[in-house]
mmCIF file of C-alpha atoms and ligand atoms in Angstrom:
data_model
loop_
_atom_site.group_PDB
_atom_site.id
_atom_site.type_symbol
_atom_site.label_atom_id
_atom_site.label_comp_id
_atom_site.label_asym_id
_atom_site.label_seq_id
_atom_site.Cartn_x
_atom_site.Cartn_y
_atom_site.Cartn_z
ATOM 1 C CA UNK W 1 -3.366 201.683 -185.638
ATOM 2 C CA UNK W 2 -5.243 199.223 -183.352
ATOM 3 C CA UNK W 3 -3.285 198.573 -180.399
ATOM 4 C CA UNK W 4 -3.525 195.806 -177.785
ATOM 5 C CA UNK W 5 -1.877 196.836 -174.535
ATOM 6 C CA UNK W 6 -1.807 193.945 -171.907
ATOM 7 C CA UNK W 7 -1.209 195.505 -168.401
ATOM 8 C CA UNK W 8 -2.845 198.705 -169.765
ATOM 9 C CA UNK W 9 -4.260 198.917 -166.149
ATOM 10 C CA UNK W 10 -0.698 198.906 -164.584
ATOM 11 C CA UNK W 11 1.951 202.062 -164.249
ATOM 12 C CA UNK W 12 3.778 202.030 -167.432
ATOM 13 C CA UNK W 13 1.159 200.354 -169.451
ATOM 14 C CA UNK W 14 -1.721 202.768 -168.195
ATOM 15 C CA UNK W 15 0.294 205.934 -169.097
ATOM 16 C CA UNK W 16 1.191 204.128 -172.579
ATOM 17 C CA UNK W 17 -2.318 203.803 -173.115
ATOM 18 C CA UNK W 18 -3.140 207.500 -172.488
ATOM 19 C CA UNK W 19 -0.665 208.482 -174.620
ATOM 20 C CA UNK W 20 -1.567 206.071 -177.302
ATOM 21 C CA UNK W 21 -5.059 207.536 -177.470
ATOM 22 C CA UNK W 22 -3.666 210.845 -177.240
ATOM 23 C CA UNK W 23 -1.961 210.137 -180.723
ATOM 24 C CA UNK W 24 -5.201 209.163 -182.082
ATOM 25 C CA UNK W 25 -4.628 205.018 -181.706
ATOM 26 C CA UNK W 26 -7.420 202.536 -181.201
ATOM 27 C CA UNK W 27 -6.537 200.638 -177.873
ATOM 28 C CA UNK W 28 -7.872 197.315 -176.153
ATOM 29 C CA UNK W 29 -6.780 196.770 -172.805
ATOM 30 C CA UNK W 30 -6.246 193.315 -171.016
ATOM 31 C CA UNK W 31 -5.338 193.189 -167.611
ATOM 32 C CA UNK W 32 -6.447 190.711 -164.818
ATOM 33 C CA UNK W 33 -6.104 193.669 -162.165
ATOM 34 C CA UNK W 34 -4.031 191.632 -160.207
ATOM 35 C CA UNK W 35 -1.814 194.634 -159.547
ATOM 36 C CA UNK W 36 -3.460 196.941 -162.495
ATOM 37 C CA UNK W 37 -6.141 199.317 -161.256
ATOM 38 C CA UNK W 38 -9.701 199.852 -163.224
ATOM 39 C CA UNK W 39 -9.410 203.515 -162.537
ATOM 40 C CA UNK W 40 -6.142 203.736 -164.263
ATOM 41 C CA UNK W 41 -7.771 202.924 -167.764
ATOM 42 C CA UNK W 42 -8.239 205.572 -169.976
ATOM 43 C CA UNK W 43 -11.924 205.575 -170.771
ATOM 44 C CA UNK W 44 -11.673 205.902 -174.228
ATOM 45 C CA UNK W 45 -9.903 202.203 -174.318
ATOM 46 C CA UNK W 46 -11.812 199.054 -174.401
ATOM 47 C CA UNK W 47 -11.159 197.190 -171.156
ATOM 48 C CA UNK W 48 -11.209 193.439 -170.778
ATOM 49 C CA UNK W 49 -10.600 191.968 -167.636
ATOM 50 C CA UNK W 50 -8.866 188.591 -168.097
ATOM 51 C CA UNK W 51 -5.683 186.346 -167.328
ATOM 52 C CA UNK W 52 -2.853 185.746 -170.352
ATOM 53 C CA UNK W 53 -2.845 182.425 -168.641
ATOM 54 C CA UNK W 54 -6.483 181.782 -170.233
ATOM 55 C CA UNK W 55 -5.377 180.792 -173.915
ATOM 56 C CA UNK W 56 -8.889 180.545 -174.937
ATOM 57 C CA UNK W 57 -9.904 184.117 -173.906
ATOM 58 C CA UNK W 58 -6.425 185.343 -175.063
ATOM 59 C CA UNK W 59 -7.425 183.836 -178.539
ATOM 60 C CA UNK W 60 -10.685 184.778 -178.928
ATOM 61 C CA UNK W 61 -9.760 188.479 -177.796
ATOM 62 C CA UNK W 62 -7.225 188.552 -180.874
ATOM 63 C CA UNK W 63 -9.863 187.310 -183.521
ATOM 64 C CA UNK W 64 -12.470 189.425 -181.936
ATOM 65 C CA UNK W 65 -10.269 192.632 -182.122
ATOM 66 C CA UNK W 66 -7.563 191.840 -184.990
ATOM 67 C CA UNK W 67 -5.047 194.305 -183.382
ATOM 68 C CA UNK W 68 -2.465 195.579 -185.828
ATOM 69 C CA UNK W 69 0.133 195.719 -182.767
ATOM 70 C CA UNK W 70 0.332 194.617 -179.296
ATOM 71 C CA UNK W 71 2.411 196.181 -176.150
ATOM 72 C CA UNK W 72 3.103 193.656 -173.674
ATOM 73 C CA UNK W 73 3.173 195.033 -170.259
ATOM 74 C CA UNK W 74 1.650 192.295 -168.327
ATOM 75 C CA UNK W 75 4.203 190.625 -166.095
ATOM 76 C CA UNK W 76 5.614 190.278 -162.756
ATOM 77 C CA UNK W 77 8.166 192.703 -162.636
ATOM 78 C CA UNK W 78 10.144 192.700 -158.829
ATOM 79 C CA UNK W 79 13.899 191.435 -159.164
ATOM 80 C CA UNK W 80 13.807 190.848 -155.442
ATOM 81 C CA UNK W 81 10.410 188.610 -155.564
ATOM 82 C CA UNK W 82 11.880 187.043 -157.916
ATOM 83 C CA UNK W 83 14.629 185.587 -155.983
ATOM 84 C CA UNK W 84 12.122 184.504 -153.655
ATOM 85 C CA UNK W 85 9.684 182.894 -155.983
ATOM 86 C CA UNK W 86 11.323 181.935 -159.052
ATOM 87 C CA UNK W 87 8.847 179.520 -160.399
ATOM 88 C CA UNK W 88 5.932 182.803 -160.417
ATOM 89 C CA UNK W 89 8.629 184.543 -163.035
ATOM 90 C CA UNK W 90 10.284 181.505 -164.709
ATOM 91 C CA UNK W 91 6.778 179.919 -165.239
ATOM 92 C CA UNK W 92 3.669 182.303 -165.501
ATOM 93 C CA UNK W 93 5.460 185.289 -167.236
ATOM 94 C CA UNK W 94 7.032 182.971 -169.575
ATOM 95 C CA UNK W 95 3.850 180.717 -170.290
ATOM 96 C CA UNK W 96 1.585 183.802 -170.115
ATOM 97 C CA UNK W 97 4.152 185.576 -172.413
ATOM 98 C CA UNK W 98 3.959 182.809 -174.921
ATOM 99 C CA UNK W 99 0.498 182.334 -174.915
ATOM 100 C CA UNK W 100 0.305 185.890 -176.112
ATOM 101 C CA UNK W 101 2.986 185.306 -178.643
ATOM 102 C CA UNK W 102 1.769 182.431 -180.233
ATOM 103 C CA UNK W 103 -2.041 184.012 -180.401
ATOM 104 C CA UNK W 104 -0.355 186.920 -182.014
ATOM 105 C CA UNK W 105 1.527 184.755 -184.450
ATOM 106 C CA UNK W 106 -1.749 182.776 -185.467
ATOM 107 C CA UNK W 107 -3.522 185.942 -186.102
ATOM 108 C CA UNK W 108 -0.851 187.643 -188.169
ATOM 109 C CA UNK W 109 0.144 190.793 -186.045
ATOM 110 C CA UNK W 110 2.501 192.700 -187.465
ATOM 111 C CA UNK W 111 4.217 194.299 -184.848
ATOM 112 C CA UNK W 112 5.134 193.175 -181.079
ATOM 113 C CA UNK W 113 6.375 195.299 -178.216
ATOM 114 C CA UNK W 114 8.223 193.828 -175.203
ATOM 115 C CA UNK W 115 8.643 195.353 -171.975
ATOM 116 C CA UNK W 116 12.204 194.073 -171.124
ATOM 117 C CA UNK W 117 14.633 195.055 -168.250
ATOM 118 C CA UNK W 118 18.155 196.494 -167.441
ATOM 119 C CA UNK W 119 17.895 193.420 -165.248
ATOM 120 C CA UNK W 120 19.687 191.651 -168.333
ATOM 121 C CA UNK W 121 22.704 193.343 -167.473
ATOM 122 C CA UNK W 122 23.738 192.119 -164.202
ATOM 123 C CA UNK W 123 27.604 192.694 -164.565
ATOM 124 C CA UNK W 124 27.808 195.297 -167.039
ATOM 125 C CA UNK W 125 31.603 195.746 -168.253
ATOM 126 C CA UNK W 126 30.990 199.325 -169.794
ATOM 127 C CA UNK W 127 28.409 202.288 -168.496
ATOM 128 C CA UNK W 128 26.818 203.464 -169.925
ATOM 129 C CA UNK W 129 25.084 199.971 -170.923
ATOM 130 C CA UNK W 130 24.681 199.749 -174.602
ATOM 131 C CA UNK W 131 22.747 196.885 -176.558
ATOM 132 C CA UNK W 132 26.066 195.181 -177.629
ATOM 133 C CA UNK W 133 26.630 194.582 -173.851
ATOM 134 C CA UNK W 134 26.901 190.782 -172.512
ATOM 135 C CA UNK W 135 23.588 189.451 -171.274
ATOM 136 C CA UNK W 136 23.872 188.226 -167.642
ATOM 137 C CA UNK W 137 20.291 188.364 -166.501
ATOM 138 C CA UNK W 138 20.245 189.194 -162.661
ATOM 139 C CA UNK W 139 17.559 187.203 -161.385
ATOM 140 C CA UNK W 140 14.686 184.984 -162.530
ATOM 141 C CA UNK W 141 12.766 188.182 -163.311
ATOM 142 C CA UNK W 142 15.630 189.177 -166.085
ATOM 143 C CA UNK W 143 15.437 185.688 -167.257
ATOM 144 C CA UNK W 144 12.001 185.231 -167.974
ATOM 145 C CA UNK W 145 12.318 188.590 -170.027
ATOM 146 C CA UNK W 146 15.340 187.121 -171.930
ATOM 147 C CA UNK W 147 13.531 184.080 -172.814
ATOM 148 C CA UNK W 148 10.537 186.091 -174.026
ATOM 149 C CA UNK W 149 13.034 188.129 -176.350
ATOM 150 C CA UNK W 150 14.422 184.854 -177.718
ATOM 151 C CA UNK W 151 11.433 183.307 -178.383
ATOM 152 C CA UNK W 152 10.317 187.046 -180.482
ATOM 153 C CA UNK W 153 13.621 186.107 -182.344
ATOM 154 C CA UNK W 154 12.490 182.952 -183.593
ATOM 155 C CA UNK W 155 8.971 184.588 -184.352
ATOM 156 C CA UNK W 156 10.707 187.020 -186.848
ATOM 157 C CA UNK W 157 12.589 184.554 -188.336
ATOM 158 C CA UNK W 158 9.969 181.748 -188.773
ATOM 159 C CA UNK W 159 6.410 184.065 -189.029
ATOM 160 C CA UNK W 160 7.671 187.527 -189.889
ATOM 161 C CA UNK W 161 6.463 188.806 -186.882
ATOM 162 C CA UNK W 162 8.522 192.078 -186.181
ATOM 163 C CA UNK W 163 9.183 192.772 -182.649
ATOM 164 C CA UNK W 164 10.880 195.593 -180.546
ATOM 165 C CA UNK W 165 12.297 195.010 -177.059
ATOM 166 C CA UNK W 166 12.518 197.871 -174.587
ATOM 167 C CA UNK W 167 14.730 197.496 -171.969
ATOM 168 C CA UNK W 168 13.682 199.972 -169.424
ATOM 169 C CA UNK W 169 15.808 201.319 -166.702
ATOM 170 C CA UNK W 170 14.221 202.998 -163.800
ATOM 171 C CA UNK W 171 10.619 203.836 -164.640
ATOM 172 C CA UNK W 172 9.210 207.158 -162.740
ATOM 173 C CA UNK W 173 7.564 210.203 -162.626
ATOM 174 C CA UNK W 174 3.399 210.847 -163.322
ATOM 175 C CA UNK W 175 1.589 212.702 -165.863
ATOM 176 C CA UNK W 176 -1.440 214.603 -164.400
ATOM 177 C CA UNK W 177 -4.249 211.533 -164.251
ATOM 178 C CA UNK W 178 -2.245 209.008 -163.799
ATOM 179 C CA UNK W 179 0.905 207.687 -161.427
ATOM 180 C CA UNK W 180 2.568 205.047 -159.741
ATOM 181 C CA UNK W 181 0.796 202.665 -157.024
ATOM 182 C CA UNK W 182 1.949 199.503 -156.240
ATOM 183 C CA UNK W 183 1.108 197.285 -153.195
ATOM 184 C CA UNK W 184 3.372 196.776 -151.447
ATOM 185 C CA UNK W 185 5.503 199.468 -152.986
ATOM 186 C CA UNK W 186 9.230 199.135 -153.272
ATOM 187 C CA UNK W 187 10.440 201.369 -155.320
ATOM 188 C CA UNK W 188 12.725 204.427 -154.286
ATOM 189 C CA UNK W 189 10.848 207.435 -155.460
ATOM 190 C CA UNK W 190 7.167 206.392 -154.308
ATOM 191 C CA UNK W 191 8.851 205.493 -151.281
ATOM 192 C CA UNK W 192 10.312 208.713 -150.605
ATOM 193 C CA UNK W 193 7.408 210.589 -151.170
ATOM 194 C CA UNK W 194 5.169 208.341 -148.987
ATOM 195 C CA UNK W 195 7.582 209.759 -145.995
ATOM 196 C CA UNK W 196 6.866 213.109 -147.453
ATOM 197 C CA UNK W 197 3.197 212.549 -147.434
ATOM 198 C CA UNK W 198 3.481 211.377 -143.768
ATOM 199 C CA UNK W 199 2.824 208.075 -144.464
ATOM 200 C CA UNK W 200 6.252 206.406 -143.421
ATOM 201 C CA UNK W 201 8.513 207.522 -140.516
ATOM 202 C CA UNK W 202 11.698 207.412 -142.861
ATOM 203 C CA UNK W 203 13.483 205.854 -145.990
ATOM 204 C CA UNK W 204 15.897 203.656 -145.386
ATOM 205 C CA UNK W 205 19.059 203.654 -147.843
ATOM 206 C CA UNK W 206 20.266 200.325 -148.671
ATOM 207 C CA UNK W 207 23.996 200.362 -148.296
ATOM 208 C CA UNK W 208 26.258 203.649 -148.374
ATOM 209 C CA UNK W 209 29.483 201.622 -149.376
ATOM 210 C CA UNK W 210 28.965 200.615 -152.878
ATOM 211 C CA UNK W 211 31.989 202.015 -155.313
ATOM 212 C CA UNK W 212 30.174 205.459 -156.326
ATOM 213 C CA UNK W 213 30.956 208.809 -155.412
ATOM 214 C CA UNK W 214 28.563 209.343 -152.337
ATOM 215 C CA UNK W 215 28.525 205.329 -151.848
ATOM 216 C CA UNK W 216 25.090 204.704 -152.862
ATOM 217 C CA UNK W 217 23.492 202.876 -155.709
ATOM 218 C CA UNK W 218 23.068 205.040 -159.207
ATOM 219 C CA UNK W 219 20.389 204.519 -161.320
ATOM 220 C CA UNK W 220 19.208 205.596 -164.566
ATOM 221 C CA UNK W 221 15.687 207.283 -163.763
ATOM 222 C CA UNK W 222 13.381 207.513 -166.638
ATOM 223 C CA UNK W 223 10.487 209.651 -166.825
ATOM 224 C CA UNK W 224 7.451 207.211 -167.595
ATOM 225 C CA UNK W 225 5.801 209.470 -170.616
ATOM 226 C CA UNK W 226 9.303 209.242 -172.244
ATOM 227 C CA UNK W 227 8.740 205.093 -171.996
ATOM 228 C CA UNK W 228 5.327 205.825 -173.506
ATOM 229 C CA UNK W 229 6.478 208.006 -176.203
ATOM 230 C CA UNK W 230 9.304 205.321 -177.154
ATOM 231 C CA UNK W 231 6.603 202.849 -177.397
ATOM 232 C CA UNK W 232 4.224 204.575 -179.887
ATOM 233 C CA UNK W 233 7.447 205.428 -181.922
ATOM 234 C CA UNK W 234 8.658 201.913 -181.855
ATOM 235 C CA UNK W 235 5.397 200.586 -182.958
ATOM 236 C CA UNK W 236 4.865 203.065 -185.904
ATOM 237 C CA UNK W 237 8.361 202.148 -186.865
ATOM 238 C CA UNK W 238 7.301 198.182 -187.065
ATOM 239 C CA UNK W 239 4.048 199.153 -188.761
ATOM 240 C CA UNK W 240 5.790 201.068 -191.612
ATOM 241 C CA UNK W 241 7.779 197.913 -192.248
ATOM 242 C CA UNK W 242 10.690 198.192 -190.053
ATOM 243 C CA UNK W 243 13.109 195.439 -188.822
ATOM 244 C CA UNK W 244 13.108 193.862 -185.535
ATOM 245 C CA UNK W 245 15.262 195.783 -183.117
ATOM 246 C CA UNK W 246 16.440 195.756 -179.043
ATOM 247 C CA UNK W 247 16.697 198.937 -177.551
ATOM 248 C CA UNK W 248 18.263 199.988 -173.879
ATOM 249 C CA UNK W 249 15.760 203.001 -172.830
ATOM 250 C CA UNK W 250 17.082 205.419 -170.247
ATOM 251 C CA UNK W 251 17.871 209.061 -169.316
ATOM 252 C CA UNK W 252 21.515 208.445 -170.066
ATOM 253 C CA UNK W 253 22.142 210.027 -166.979
ATOM 254 C CA UNK W 254 22.598 208.370 -163.327
ATOM 255 C CA UNK W 255 21.683 209.487 -160.119
ATOM 256 C CA UNK W 256 22.396 208.115 -156.485
ATOM 257 C CA UNK W 257 20.272 207.304 -153.907
ATOM 258 C CA UNK W 258 20.981 210.277 -151.687
ATOM 259 C CA UNK W 259 20.621 212.728 -154.924
ATOM 260 C CA UNK W 260 16.975 211.308 -155.254
ATOM 261 C CA UNK W 261 16.542 211.728 -151.292
ATOM 262 C CA UNK W 262 17.813 215.170 -151.319
ATOM 263 C CA UNK W 263 15.996 216.344 -154.910
ATOM 264 C CA UNK W 264 12.738 215.007 -152.933
ATOM 265 C CA UNK W 265 13.377 217.076 -149.877
ATOM 266 C CA UNK W 266 13.619 220.503 -152.349
ATOM 267 C CA UNK W 267 10.823 219.458 -154.197
ATOM 268 C CA UNK W 268 8.287 218.720 -151.317
ATOM 269 C CA UNK W 269 10.108 221.008 -148.872
ATOM 270 C CA UNK W 270 9.831 217.984 -146.192
ATOM 271 C CA UNK W 271 12.866 216.875 -144.420
ATOM 272 C CA UNK W 272 12.486 213.156 -145.085
ATOM 273 C CA UNK W 273 14.265 211.381 -142.766
ATOM 274 C CA UNK W 274 16.916 208.679 -143.833
ATOM 275 C CA UNK W 275 18.708 206.154 -142.132
ATOM 276 C CA UNK W 276 21.656 204.041 -143.971
ATOM 277 C CA UNK W 277 20.708 200.249 -143.817
ATOM 278 C CA UNK W 278 22.107 197.001 -145.102
ATOM 279 C CA UNK W 279 22.948 196.259 -148.861
ATOM 280 C CA UNK W 280 19.787 194.930 -150.572
ATOM 281 C CA UNK W 281 21.022 191.408 -151.917
ATOM 282 C CA UNK W 282 21.276 191.846 -156.093
ATOM 283 C CA UNK W 283 21.403 195.495 -156.242
ATOM 284 C CA UNK W 284 24.593 196.270 -158.408
ATOM 285 C CA UNK W 285 26.332 199.753 -158.146
ATOM 286 C CA UNK W 286 25.698 201.520 -161.175
ATOM 287 C CA UNK W 287 23.353 201.235 -164.030
ATOM 288 C CA UNK W 288 23.025 203.490 -166.609
ATOM 289 C CA UNK W 289 21.725 202.968 -170.010
ATOM 290 C CA UNK W 290 23.118 204.222 -173.625
ATOM 291 C CA UNK W 291 20.030 205.055 -175.547
ATOM 292 C CA UNK W 292 22.255 206.257 -178.674
ATOM 293 C CA UNK W 293 20.736 203.360 -180.693
ATOM 294 C CA UNK W 294 17.031 204.511 -180.315
ATOM 295 C CA UNK W 295 17.849 208.014 -180.599
ATOM 296 C CA UNK W 296 19.991 207.275 -183.849
ATOM 297 C CA UNK W 297 17.259 204.853 -185.738
ATOM 298 C CA UNK W 298 14.152 206.360 -184.295
ATOM 299 C CA UNK W 299 15.190 210.058 -183.216
ATOM 300 C CA UNK W 300 13.684 209.407 -179.681
ATOM 301 C CA UNK W 301 15.396 211.238 -176.725
ATOM 302 C CA UNK W 302 13.795 212.301 -173.229
ATOM 303 C CA UNK W 303 11.598 214.886 -172.521
ATOM 304 C CA UNK W 304 12.018 214.984 -169.015
ATOM 305 C CA UNK W 305 15.382 214.375 -168.483
ATOM 306 C CA UNK W 306 15.817 216.091 -165.141
ATOM 307 C CA UNK W 307 15.399 214.335 -161.968
ATOM 308 C CA UNK W 308 13.633 217.626 -160.383
ATOM 309 C CA UNK W 309 10.949 217.621 -163.304
ATOM 310 C CA UNK W 310 10.746 213.969 -162.839
ATOM 311 C CA UNK W 311 9.994 214.157 -159.002
ATOM 312 C CA UNK W 312 7.931 217.242 -159.003
ATOM 313 C CA UNK W 313 5.516 215.466 -161.361
ATOM 314 C CA UNK W 314 5.386 212.218 -159.328
ATOM 315 C CA UNK W 315 4.666 214.729 -156.001
ATOM 316 C CA UNK W 316 1.899 216.393 -157.656
ATOM 317 C CA UNK W 317 0.288 213.052 -158.467
ATOM 318 C CA UNK W 318 0.923 211.575 -155.160
ATOM 319 C CA UNK W 319 -0.615 214.861 -153.572
ATOM 320 C CA UNK W 320 -3.753 214.687 -155.476
ATOM 321 C CA UNK W 321 -4.058 210.702 -154.981
ATOM 322 C CA UNK W 322 -2.475 210.250 -151.527
ATOM 323 C CA UNK W 323 -4.279 207.030 -151.260
ATOM 324 C CA UNK W 324 -3.412 205.963 -154.827
ATOM 325 C CA UNK W 325 -6.568 204.859 -157.264
ATOM 326 C CA UNK W 326 -9.681 203.961 -155.651
ATOM 327 C CA UNK W 327 -9.950 200.995 -157.585
HETATM 328 N N1 UFG K 401 16.236 201.901 -152.632
HETATM 329 C C1 UFG K 401 16.690 202.249 -151.323
HETATM 330 N N2 UFG K 401 15.743 202.146 -150.210
HETATM 331 C C2 UFG K 401 14.307 201.440 -150.852
HETATM 332 C C3 UFG K 401 14.105 201.315 -151.971
HETATM 333 C C4 UFG K 401 15.214 201.124 -152.827
HETATM 334 O O1 UFG K 401 18.039 203.090 -151.006
HETATM 335 O O2 UFG K 401 13.543 201.993 -149.610
HETATM 336 C C5 UFG K 401 17.319 201.965 -153.637
HETATM 337 C C6 UFG K 401 17.736 200.600 -154.268
HETATM 338 O O3 UFG K 401 18.780 200.159 -153.686
HETATM 339 C C7 UFG K 401 18.357 201.076 -155.753
HETATM 340 C C8 UFG K 401 17.666 202.118 -155.966
HETATM 341 O O4 UFG K 401 16.886 202.827 -154.743
HETATM 342 O O5 UFG K 401 19.549 201.538 -155.561
HETATM 343 C C9 UFG K 401 16.610 201.936 -156.671
HETATM 344 O O6 UFG K 401 15.600 201.017 -156.676
HETATM 345 P P1 UFG K 401 14.363 200.368 -156.981
HETATM 346 O O7 UFG K 401 13.613 199.491 -156.079
HETATM 347 O O8 UFG K 401 13.237 201.545 -156.964
HETATM 348 O O9 UFG K 401 14.490 199.909 -158.266
HETATM 349 P P2 UFG K 401 15.131 198.905 -159.119
HETATM 350 O O10 UFG K 401 16.836 199.677 -159.759
HETATM 351 O O11 UFG K 401 16.018 197.780 -158.213
HETATM 352 O O12 UFG K 401 14.761 198.218 -160.022
HETATM 353 C C10 UFG K 401 13.868 198.744 -161.116
HETATM 354 C C11 UFG K 401 12.899 198.094 -161.552
HETATM 355 C C12 UFG K 401 13.115 196.600 -162.167
HETATM 356 C C13 UFG K 401 14.307 196.663 -163.080
HETATM 357 C C14 UFG K 401 15.297 197.207 -162.725
HETATM 358 C C15 UFG K 401 16.070 197.119 -163.790
HETATM 359 O O13 UFG K 401 11.901 198.043 -160.674
HETATM 360 O O14 UFG K 401 11.712 196.051 -162.534
HETATM 361 O O15 UFG K 401 15.065 198.664 -162.368
HETATM 362 O O16 UFG K 401 17.571 198.152 -163.198
HETATM 363 F F1 UFG K 401 14.416 195.489 -163.353
#
């Protein structure tokens, strides 16, 4: 299969490219390197530096390479930033996604996978969160993904382009060669590991007065390789004639912020000083996915559900690459 991966120089995209190539796929990566890293792109992938806002470029890319399927990772992805800069998300994420979707339809692409988010479920009535849960986007970021999900629904109905929306919970972990390198970093596990590397003095825990057993937020940390494998399974199913689907994708287990910090102390042997700070606006107390549907439909289940293994793999990558990627 020939797959176009947008955002293939980013964290989840680059690791999915690595797994796609291992699985024998031909891969074309489109990335503007705004957040991604050239060094993260697998050497066997064809790399095109460019922006989804450039419609002519997207159409040419599609005509030149004629992919069977598209995996669309390229996006602004921060919940907090989207509350401060809503138009970046409500305009750029949506119009860039739409440029890609429209060119894909014109080109007759058969399978489209959208990176969607747990931020669709800001007020879950049931934990773990199933696909039947009411959608309440928690931010302009979540809303931008929801709107792209809706566009895809119409492409399926009107043009026969099949799609899968994968709503990720908290992606984390690394492979030997690729890991998480954001600037600025805002995610819990890499921040905690930066303390262990001596690059930060301490970690601030955002609130310990939530309605959870230890008072800190509970999240569903899913290994990035498990996410990547879900993409490959989902794409194969679409290209084999499967129907359009939406799946919540997590570990099915929740860990609190304090548990993450404790586990990182055990893995790294570093004391990792932590202080309690105020709540971060917009953080729900508990988010845990039910991934029963994708397990039932595609046989997917996490290979790395254990938090300690996830943190060990991330730690190995951060130790080998303390400054992240060179370029
Ligand atoms: N946290 C801290 N201190 C920090 C950083 C984070 O206590 O310095 C806490 C947060 O409050 C939260 C947990 O650690 O409770 C995880 O926070 P992250 O920032 O690592 O991840 P989020 O849960 O906020 O966001 C992630 C993705 C989003 C996605 C969301 C869906 O980054 O793209 O999960 O749940 F939308």
